[in-house]
Amino acid sequence: MARATARHILVSTEEKCNELKTQIENGADFAEIAKANSTCPSSRQGGDLGSFGPGQMVKEFDTVVFSAPVNTVQGPVKTQFGYHLLEVTSRQD
């Protein structure tokens, strides 16, 4: 059974999501950006979502987490909750 660990940042606009992605790509720490900006309760853990399997997250999230390269920031990914930056930190297929 596939498992992944990931972290994310949730914001309300695509513009904010792109702005934060640029900051991370320019060397800002993902966890610090999550703590300062993410509206998800996981922000307290730097956006860490822990370990989960396929189907445990919303479809748009699942698709990225189980296909994107590990340790590469993906996004913006739009879900019913808002816009996410996602980083898969490990995956066992």
GROMACS .gro file of N, CA, C and O in nm, residues 4-82:
model
  316
    4ALA      N    1   0.265   0.820   0.196
    4ALA     CA    2   0.345   0.939   0.172
    4ALA      C    3   0.345   1.025   0.297
    4ALA      O    4   0.255   1.016   0.380
    5THR      N    5   0.447   1.107   0.309
    5THR     CA    6   0.447   1.214   0.408
    5THR      C    7   0.462   1.342   0.329
    5THR      O    8   0.531   1.346   0.225
    6ALA      N    9   0.393   1.445   0.374
    6ALA     CA   10   0.396   1.571   0.301
    6ALA      C   11   0.373   1.686   0.396
    6ALA      O   12   0.328   1.668   0.509
    7ARG      N   13   0.405   1.803   0.348
    7ARG     CA   14   0.373   1.925   0.421
    7ARG      C   15   0.311   2.022   0.322
    7ARG      O   16   0.330   2.009   0.201
    8HIS      N   17   0.233   2.116   0.375
    8HIS     CA   18   0.166   2.208   0.285
    8HIS      C   19   0.146   2.343   0.351
    8HIS      O   20   0.160   2.360   0.471
    9ILE      N   21   0.113   2.438   0.265
    9ILE     CA   22   0.076   2.573   0.308
    9ILE      C   23  -0.058   2.601   0.241
    9ILE      O   24  -0.072   2.582   0.120
   10LEU      N   25  -0.156   2.644   0.319
   10LEU     CA   26  -0.290   2.675   0.268
   10LEU      C   27  -0.315   2.825   0.282
   10LEU      O   28  -0.302   2.881   0.391
   11VAL      N   29  -0.351   2.888   0.168
   11VAL     CA   30  -0.387   3.030   0.168
   11VAL      C   31  -0.514   3.048   0.084
   11VAL      O   32  -0.555   2.957   0.014
   12SER      N   33  -0.572   3.167   0.092
   12SER     CA   34  -0.702   3.188   0.028
   12SER      C   35  -0.694   3.230  -0.119
   12SER      O   36  -0.792   3.218  -0.191
   13THR      N   37  -0.578   3.280  -0.164
   13THR     CA   38  -0.571   3.327  -0.303
   13THR      C   39  -0.454   3.264  -0.378
   13THR      O   40  -0.350   3.231  -0.320
   14GLU      N   41  -0.471   3.250  -0.508
   14GLU     CA   42  -0.366   3.198  -0.594
   14GLU      C   43  -0.246   3.292  -0.595
   14GLU      O   44  -0.130   3.248  -0.597
   15GLU      N   45  -0.273   3.422  -0.591
   15GLU     CA   46  -0.165   3.522  -0.590
   15GLU      C   47  -0.075   3.504  -0.468
   15GLU      O   48   0.047   3.504  -0.479
   16LYS      N   49  -0.136   3.488  -0.350
   16LYS     CA   50  -0.058   3.469  -0.227
   16LYS      C   51   0.022   3.339  -0.236
   16LYS      O   52   0.138   3.333  -0.195
   17CYS      N   53  -0.039   3.237  -0.290
   17CYS     CA   54   0.027   3.108  -0.305
   17CYS      C   55   0.151   3.121  -0.393
   17CYS      O   56   0.259   3.072  -0.358
   18ASN      N   57   0.138   3.190  -0.506
   18ASN     CA   58   0.252   3.211  -0.595
   18ASN      C   59   0.360   3.295  -0.530
   18ASN      O   60   0.480   3.268  -0.547
   19GLU      N   61   0.320   3.395  -0.454
   19GLU     CA   62   0.415   3.482  -0.382
   19GLU      C   63   0.498   3.399  -0.283
   19GLU      O   64   0.621   3.412  -0.277
   20LEU      N   65   0.431   3.313  -0.208
   20LEU     CA   66   0.501   3.230  -0.109
   20LEU      C   67   0.591   3.127  -0.178
   20LEU      O   68   0.702   3.099  -0.131
   21LYS      N   69   0.545   3.071  -0.289
   21LYS     CA   70   0.626   2.975  -0.364
   21LYS      C   71   0.756   3.041  -0.410
   21LYS      O   72   0.865   2.981  -0.399
   22THR      N   73   0.748   3.164  -0.457
   22THR     CA   74   0.867   3.238  -0.501
   22THR      C   75   0.962   3.257  -0.383
   22THR      O   76   1.084   3.239  -0.398
   23GLN      N   77   0.908   3.292  -0.267
   23GLN     CA   78   0.994   3.310  -0.148
   23GLN      C   79   1.068   3.180  -0.115
   23GLN      O   80   1.188   3.182  -0.085
   24ILE      N   81   0.997   3.067  -0.121
   24ILE     CA   82   1.059   2.938  -0.089
   24ILE      C   83   1.164   2.903  -0.195
   24ILE      O   84   1.275   2.860  -0.162
   25GLU      N   85   1.133   2.925  -0.322
   25GLU     CA   86   1.228   2.896  -0.429
   25GLU      C   87   1.353   2.984  -0.418
   25GLU      O   88   1.460   2.946  -0.463
   26ASN      N   89   1.339   3.100  -0.355
   26ASN     CA   90   1.452   3.191  -0.336
   26ASN      C   91   1.524   3.167  -0.203
   26ASN      O   92   1.604   3.249  -0.161
   27GLY      N   93   1.491   3.057  -0.136
   27GLY     CA   94   1.567   3.019  -0.018
   27GLY      C   95   1.496   3.030   0.116
   27GLY      O   96   1.552   2.992   0.219
   28ALA      N   97   1.374   3.082   0.120
   28ALA     CA   98   1.301   3.091   0.247
   28ALA      C   99   1.268   2.950   0.296
   28ALA      O  100   1.250   2.857   0.216
   29ASP      N  101   1.262   2.932   0.427
   29ASP     CA  102   1.233   2.803   0.487
   29ASP      C  103   1.084   2.770   0.479
   29ASP      O  104   1.000   2.848   0.525
   30PHE      N  105   1.052   2.654   0.420
   30PHE     CA  106   0.912   2.613   0.401
   30PHE      C  107   0.836   2.616   0.533
   30PHE      O  108   0.727   2.670   0.542
   31ALA      N  109   0.894   2.556   0.637
   31ALA     CA  110   0.825   2.547   0.766
   31ALA      C  111   0.797   2.685   0.826
   31ALA      O  112   0.689   2.709   0.881
   32GLU      N  113   0.892   2.776   0.812
   32GLU     CA  114   0.872   2.911   0.865
   32GLU      C  115   0.763   2.985   0.787
   32GLU      O  116   0.681   3.056   0.846
   33ILE      N  117   0.762   2.969   0.656
   33ILE     CA  118   0.659   3.031   0.572
   33ILE      C  119   0.522   2.973   0.610
   33ILE      O  120   0.423   3.046   0.621
   34ALA      N  121   0.516   2.842   0.633
   34ALA     CA  122   0.390   2.778   0.674
   34ALA      C  123   0.341   2.833   0.806
   34ALA      O  124   0.224   2.869   0.820
   35LYS      N  125   0.431   2.842   0.905
   35LYS     CA  126   0.393   2.893   1.037
   35LYS      C  127   0.339   3.035   1.029
   35LYS      O  128   0.245   3.071   1.099
   36ALA      N  129   0.398   3.116   0.942
   36ALA     CA  130   0.361   3.257   0.934
   36ALA      C  131   0.238   3.284   0.846
   36ALA      O  132   0.170   3.384   0.865
   37ASN      N  133   0.209   3.194   0.751
   37ASN     CA  134   0.107   3.225   0.651
   37ASN      C  135  -0.007   3.126   0.635
   37ASN      O  136  -0.115   3.164   0.590
   38SER      N  137   0.014   3.000   0.666
   38SER     CA  138  -0.087   2.899   0.637
   38SER      C  139  -0.207   2.911   0.730
   38SER      O  140  -0.192   2.933   0.850
   39THR      N  141  -0.327   2.894   0.673
   39THR     CA  142  -0.450   2.900   0.752
   39THR      C  143  -0.491   2.763   0.804
   39THR      O  144  -0.591   2.750   0.874
   40CYS      N  145  -0.415   2.659   0.772
   40CYS     CA  146  -0.444   2.524   0.820
   40CYS      C  147  -0.385   2.505   0.960
   40CYS      O  148  -0.277   2.556   0.988
   41PRO      N  149  -0.453   2.431   1.047
   41PRO     CA  150  -0.397   2.403   1.179
   41PRO      C  151  -0.258   2.338   1.174
   41PRO      O  152  -0.180   2.351   1.267
   42SER      N  153  -0.226   2.270   1.062
   42SER     CA  154  -0.094   2.208   1.048
   42SER      C  155   0.018   2.312   1.044
   42SER      O  156   0.136   2.276   1.058
   43SER      N  157  -0.017   2.439   1.030
   43SER     CA  158   0.085   2.544   1.027
   43SER      C  159   0.171   2.542   1.154
   43SER      O  160   0.289   2.575   1.150
   44ARG      N  161   0.111   2.501   1.266
   44ARG     CA  162   0.186   2.495   1.392
   44ARG      C  163   0.303   2.397   1.385
   44ARG      O  164   0.400   2.410   1.456
   45GLN      N  165   0.291   2.297   1.297
   45GLN     CA  166   0.398   2.199   1.276
   45GLN      C  167   0.475   2.229   1.147
   45GLN      O  168   0.531   2.140   1.086
   46GLY      N  169   0.473   2.352   1.103
   46GLY     CA  170   0.543   2.388   0.980
   46GLY      C  171   0.477   2.332   0.855
   46GLY      O  172   0.541   2.315   0.753
   47GLY      N  173   0.347   2.302   0.867
   47GLY     CA  174   0.272   2.249   0.753
   47GLY      C  175   0.275   2.097   0.744
   47GLY      O  176   0.217   2.040   0.652
   48ASP      N  177   0.342   2.031   0.837
   48ASP     CA  178   0.357   1.885   0.832
   48ASP      C  179   0.223   1.815   0.848
   48ASP      O  180   0.151   1.837   0.945
   49LEU      N  181   0.191   1.727   0.753
   49LEU     CA  182   0.065   1.652   0.756
   49LEU      C  183   0.084   1.509   0.804
   49LEU      O  184  -0.013   1.434   0.813
   50GLY      N  185   0.208   1.469   0.830
   50GLY     CA  186   0.233   1.333   0.874
   50GLY      C  187   0.223   1.235   0.758
   50GLY      O  188   0.236   1.271   0.642
   51SER      N  189   0.195   1.109   0.793
   51SER     CA  190   0.190   1.000   0.695
   51SER      C  191   0.045   0.965   0.663
   51SER      O  192  -0.039   0.962   0.751
   52PHE      N  193   0.020   0.938   0.534
   52PHE     CA  194  -0.115   0.903   0.492
   52PHE      C  195  -0.110   0.822   0.363
   52PHE      O  196  -0.008   0.819   0.294
   53GLY      N  197  -0.222   0.758   0.332
   53GLY     CA  198  -0.232   0.676   0.212
   53GLY      C  199  -0.326   0.740   0.110
   53GLY      O  200  -0.392   0.840   0.139
   54PRO      N  201  -0.332   0.681  -0.010
   54PRO     CA  202  -0.423   0.732  -0.113
   54PRO      C  203  -0.567   0.734  -0.063
   54PRO      O  204  -0.610   0.643   0.008
   55GLY      N  205  -0.639   0.839  -0.097
   55GLY     CA  206  -0.779   0.850  -0.059
   55GLY      C  207  -0.804   0.916   0.074
   55GLY      O  208  -0.919   0.941   0.109
   56GLN      N  209  -0.700   0.945   0.150
   56GLN     CA  210  -0.719   1.009   0.280
   56GLN      C  211  -0.726   1.161   0.271
   56GLN      O  212  -0.768   1.226   0.367
   57MET      N  213  -0.682   1.216   0.160
   57MET     CA  214  -0.686   1.361   0.137
   57MET      C  215  -0.780   1.388   0.019
   57MET      O  216  -0.817   1.296  -0.054
   58VAL      N  217  -0.815   1.515  -0.001
   58VAL     CA  218  -0.901   1.548  -0.114
   58VAL      C  219  -0.833   1.509  -0.245
   58VAL      O  220  -0.709   1.502  -0.253
   59LYS      N  221  -0.914   1.481  -0.349
   59LYS     CA  222  -0.864   1.427  -0.475
   59LYS      C  223  -0.749   1.509  -0.535
   59LYS      O  224  -0.648   1.453  -0.578
   60GLU      N  225  -0.765   1.641  -0.542
   60GLU     CA  226  -0.662   1.725  -0.604
   60GLU      C  227  -0.528   1.711  -0.531
   60GLU      O  228  -0.422   1.711  -0.593
   61PHE      N  229  -0.536   1.700  -0.401
   61PHE     CA  230  -0.419   1.686  -0.315
   61PHE      C  231  -0.355   1.549  -0.340
   61PHE      O  232  -0.234   1.539  -0.361
   62ASP      N  233  -0.437   1.446  -0.334
   62ASP     CA  234  -0.393   1.308  -0.357
   62ASP      C  235  -0.318   1.293  -0.489
   62ASP      O  236  -0.213   1.230  -0.494
   63THR      N  237  -0.375   1.349  -0.595
   63THR     CA  238  -0.315   1.338  -0.728
   63THR      C  239  -0.172   1.389  -0.728
   63THR      O  240  -0.082   1.324  -0.780
   64VAL      N  241  -0.150   1.504  -0.666
   64VAL     CA  242  -0.016   1.562  -0.662
   64VAL      C  243   0.076   1.480  -0.571
   64VAL      O  244   0.188   1.445  -0.608
   65VAL      N  245   0.028   1.449  -0.451
   65VAL     CA  246   0.112   1.381  -0.353
   65VAL      C  247   0.162   1.245  -0.404
   65VAL      O  248   0.276   1.207  -0.379
   66PHE      N  249   0.079   1.174  -0.479
   66PHE     CA  250   0.118   1.041  -0.524
   66PHE      C  251   0.174   1.039  -0.666
   66PHE      O  252   0.190   0.932  -0.725
   67SER      N  253   0.207   1.157  -0.721
   67SER     CA  254   0.270   1.160  -0.853
   67SER      C  255   0.388   1.257  -0.863
   67SER      O  256   0.474   1.240  -0.947
   68ALA      N  257   0.393   1.358  -0.779
   68ALA     CA  258   0.496   1.462  -0.790
   68ALA      C  259   0.631   1.413  -0.738
   68ALA      O  260   0.637   1.324  -0.654
   69PRO      N  261   0.739   1.474  -0.787
   69PRO     CA  262   0.871   1.439  -0.734
   69PRO      C  263   0.881   1.472  -0.585
   69PRO      O  264   0.822   1.569  -0.538
   70VAL      N  265   0.956   1.390  -0.512
   70VAL     CA  266   0.977   1.411  -0.369
   70VAL      C  267   1.069   1.532  -0.349
   70VAL      O  268   1.161   1.556  -0.428
   71ASN      N  269   1.041   1.609  -0.244
   71ASN     CA  270   1.122   1.725  -0.204
   71ASN      C  271   1.123   1.839  -0.306
   71ASN      O  272   1.219   1.914  -0.316
   72THR      N  273   1.015   1.850  -0.382
   72THR     CA  274   0.999   1.961  -0.477
   72THR      C  275   0.865   2.028  -0.446
   72THR      O  276   0.762   1.960  -0.441
   73VAL      N  277   0.865   2.159  -0.428
   73VAL     CA  278   0.742   2.231  -0.395
   73VAL      C  279   0.652   2.237  -0.518
   73VAL      O  280   0.696   2.277  -0.627
   74GLN      N  281   0.528   2.194  -0.501
   74GLN     CA  282   0.427   2.192  -0.608
   74GLN      C  283   0.318   2.292  -0.577
   74GLN      O  284   0.283   2.311  -0.461
   75GLY      N  285   0.260   2.350  -0.679
   75GLY     CA  286   0.146   2.437  -0.657
   75GLY      C  287   0.156   2.563  -0.739
   75GLY      O  288   0.254   2.583  -0.809
   76PRO      N  289   0.053   2.643  -0.730
   76PRO     CA  290  -0.067   2.629  -0.647
   76PRO      C  291  -0.156   2.512  -0.690
   76PRO      O  292  -0.171   2.486  -0.808
   77VAL      N  293  -0.210   2.445  -0.591
   77VAL     CA  294  -0.307   2.338  -0.611
   77VAL      C  295  -0.437   2.386  -0.548
   77VAL      O  296  -0.442   2.411  -0.428
   78LYS      N  297  -0.543   2.399  -0.631
   78LYS     CA  298  -0.670   2.450  -0.581
   78LYS      C  299  -0.757   2.335  -0.531
   78LYS      O  300  -0.772   2.234  -0.599
   79THR      N  301  -0.812   2.351  -0.411
   79THR     CA  302  -0.911   2.257  -0.356
   79THR      C  303  -1.027   2.340  -0.302
   79THR      O  304  -1.023   2.463  -0.306
   80GLN      N  305  -1.126   2.273  -0.244
   80GLN     CA  306  -1.238   2.347  -0.186
   80GLN      C  307  -1.195   2.430  -0.066
   80GLN      O  308  -1.266   2.518  -0.021
   81PHE      N  309  -1.075   2.404  -0.012
   81PHE     CA  310  -1.027   2.477   0.105
   81PHE      C  311  -0.951   2.604   0.070
   81PHE      O  312  -0.934   2.692   0.153
   82GLY      N  313  -0.900   2.612  -0.053
   82GLY     CA  314  -0.821   2.726  -0.096
   82GLY      C  315  -0.709   2.681  -0.186
   82GLY      O  316  -0.723   2.584  -0.260
   0.00000   0.00000   0.00000
